[in-house]
XYZ file of C-alpha atoms in Angstrom:
208
model
C 13.248 20.226 56.679
C 16.314 18.110 55.691
C 17.716 17.770 52.387
C 16.369 14.227 51.850
C 12.686 15.235 52.128
C 13.129 18.109 49.817
C 14.862 15.695 47.230
C 12.001 13.245 47.870
C 9.462 15.946 47.153
C 11.076 17.437 44.142
C 11.224 13.680 42.686
C 7.499 13.410 43.247
C 6.795 16.842 42.120
C 8.812 15.833 38.762
C 6.830 12.593 38.372
C 3.493 14.237 38.793
C 4.574 16.809 36.029
C 5.725 14.007 33.697
C 2.764 12.068 34.239
C 0.479 15.203 33.327
C 2.587 16.090 30.368
C 2.188 12.422 28.946
C -1.694 12.463 29.759
C -1.769 15.742 27.777
C 0.157 14.315 25.048
C -2.005 10.963 24.850
C -4.978 13.362 24.854
C -3.993 15.655 22.259
C -3.266 12.693 20.214
C -6.896 11.131 20.661
C -8.178 14.629 19.882
C -6.242 14.884 16.559
C -7.373 11.681 15.637
C -11.166 12.234 16.723
C -10.918 15.426 14.521
C -8.995 13.918 11.512
C -11.754 10.989 11.610
C -14.363 13.569 11.259
C -13.084 15.022 8.358
C -12.178 11.824 6.878
C -15.737 10.775 6.804
C -16.950 14.156 5.279
C -14.327 13.844 2.556
C -15.113 10.024 1.520
C -18.874 10.934 1.300
C -18.047 14.119 -1.082
C -15.427 12.137 -2.839
C -17.385 9.045 -3.673
C -20.547 11.444 -4.357
C -18.271 13.185 -6.970
C -17.013 10.494 -8.405
C -20.258 8.695 -8.924
C -21.473 11.841 -10.620
C -18.314 12.095 -12.932
C -19.394 8.369 -14.084
C -23.125 9.029 -14.493
C -23.360 12.592 -15.992
C -20.374 13.324 -18.067
C -20.108 16.768 -18.968
C -21.397 17.914 -22.614
C -18.874 17.122 -25.602
C -16.364 15.748 -22.629
C -14.275 12.980 -24.176
C -13.861 9.725 -22.034
C -10.046 9.503 -21.284
C -8.662 6.316 -22.004
C -6.746 4.640 -19.320
C -3.542 4.491 -20.948
C -3.654 8.467 -21.071
C -4.798 8.950 -17.532
C -2.266 10.690 -15.195
C -2.128 11.380 -11.449
C -3.224 14.791 -12.518
C -6.761 13.580 -13.401
C -8.246 14.554 -9.698
C -11.279 15.265 -8.014
C -11.166 18.944 -5.884
C -12.695 18.993 -2.804
C -12.124 21.750 -0.313
C -9.369 23.226 -2.466
C -7.482 19.469 -1.857
C -6.894 17.304 -5.154
C -7.791 13.902 -4.448
C -6.796 10.947 -6.905
C -9.345 8.474 -5.663
C -9.585 6.206 -2.580
C -8.101 3.077 -1.098
C -10.071 0.330 0.456
C -8.700 -2.732 2.242
C -11.650 -5.078 3.249
C -10.059 -7.269 5.585
C -9.406 -4.504 7.949
C -12.670 -2.525 7.005
C -10.479 0.566 6.007
C -11.425 3.114 3.084
C -9.404 6.157 2.886
C -9.302 9.230 0.534
C -6.104 9.260 -1.442
C -4.785 13.125 -1.803
C -2.590 13.890 -4.896
C -0.070 15.486 -2.842
C 1.142 14.936 0.998
C 1.946 17.059 4.088
C 1.025 16.971 7.737
C -2.466 18.642 7.270
C -3.386 15.950 4.495
C -2.440 13.147 6.647
C -4.637 14.245 9.299
C -7.701 13.750 6.834
C -6.589 10.511 4.846
C -4.224 8.677 2.912
C -1.467 10.617 0.622
C 0.285 9.771 -2.566
C 3.863 9.689 -1.850
C 5.205 8.922 -5.208
C 4.248 7.218 -8.533
C 0.574 6.487 -10.152
C -1.857 3.761 -10.236
C -1.523 4.044 -14.068
C 2.123 3.393 -14.028
C 1.896 0.455 -11.306
C 4.238 2.208 -9.148
C 1.948 3.990 -6.417
C 3.185 4.711 -2.851
C 0.823 5.679 -0.461
C 1.339 6.763 3.029
C -1.087 7.517 5.967
C -0.657 8.143 9.773
C -1.092 5.045 12.218
C -4.281 6.204 13.503
C -6.760 3.099 14.399
C -9.011 3.914 11.319
C -5.864 4.807 8.702
C -2.965 2.530 8.594
C -2.461 1.534 12.192
C -3.365 -2.333 11.570
C -1.691 -2.864 7.991
C 0.837 -4.897 9.961
C -2.039 -7.298 10.222
C -2.096 -7.748 6.468
C -1.073 -11.273 5.154
C 0.361 -12.203 1.870
C -2.652 -12.650 -0.660
C -5.209 -10.306 1.270
C -6.812 -7.797 -1.095
C -6.466 -3.943 -1.350
C -8.487 -1.938 -3.786
C -7.652 1.376 -5.285
C -10.512 3.763 -6.715
C -9.602 6.382 -9.163
C -11.743 9.330 -9.938
C -13.377 7.617 -13.286
C -14.603 4.980 -10.678
C -12.325 2.228 -12.036
C -10.925 0.206 -9.399
C -7.740 -1.912 -9.460
C -7.367 -4.795 -7.003
C -3.923 -5.748 -5.459
C -2.690 -8.553 -3.756
C -0.176 -8.246 -0.599
C 3.011 -9.762 -1.465
C 4.955 -9.089 1.567
C 5.805 -6.568 4.489
C 9.038 -5.146 5.721
C 10.109 -2.458 8.200
C 12.104 0.697 6.995
C 14.127 3.332 8.729
C 12.286 6.244 8.928
C 15.302 8.330 7.738
C 15.978 5.920 4.830
C 13.756 7.412 1.802
C 15.694 5.715 -0.750
C 14.708 2.209 0.508
C 10.959 2.812 0.458
C 10.963 3.570 -3.308
C 13.939 1.560 -4.111
C 13.105 -1.116 -6.875
C 9.569 0.310 -6.516
C 8.995 -0.970 -10.043
C 8.976 -4.358 -8.439
C 5.705 -3.901 -6.733
C 2.590 -2.291 -8.357
C 1.585 -0.455 -4.986
C 3.057 0.557 -1.713
C 1.385 1.611 1.616
C 3.394 2.638 4.512
C 2.945 4.118 8.037
C 4.870 4.893 11.166
C 5.419 2.593 13.488
C 4.362 3.451 17.170
C 8.078 4.344 17.904
C 8.104 6.728 15.160
C 11.528 5.764 14.099
C 10.670 3.078 11.252
C 7.950 2.632 8.869
C 5.572 -0.526 8.555
C 5.604 -0.965 4.758
C 3.254 -3.602 2.676
C 3.916 -4.384 -0.854
C 1.408 -5.201 -3.191
C 1.205 -6.674 -6.895
C -1.750 -6.086 -8.994
C -4.024 -9.068 -9.140
C -4.666 -10.672 -12.283
C -8.022 -12.389 -13.339
C -8.073 -15.765 -14.762
C -9.906 -14.185 -17.725
C -6.847 -11.860 -18.384
């Protein structure tokens, strides 16, 4: 067998290996998303139930916390995880639980608080670019509504102000001038190198 044929077979073999690896990675990502979606649904059901129970059945002698005194530490605990509420994006049919803290495990289940608080109008939320998570936030247009509901079942409605793409390593840019916006949402772009970022402002009712 001459060297040309040997090299040709090696190249074909390497090509097959690369394809199998790629298929394996895609398959693993799909499996991870499906498992995360199952957990998200379960957590959302429990979260909404607990929030409703907290509102409809306050504990004896419990003092209702005024909005000005509420903090990010006001949470609902589910399976040992603290959740500050949930976020809804009606135009994209998205509803995600928002955990107080963030890490890779929590990001599989829903969105996470990256920084700030809805009570201080500087909340920053992140989520994976899974299809039912933040994959489609790039489609949001100026004026589209985003709603955050806290553990007291109080909802804050925001309007999309603008979008930007930020370098994945530039953490300072993500929170720079964060007080200019009341809510920031971001997720990885498909390359993983940058972050699709949506800036929102609190919607003011005409009666206010």
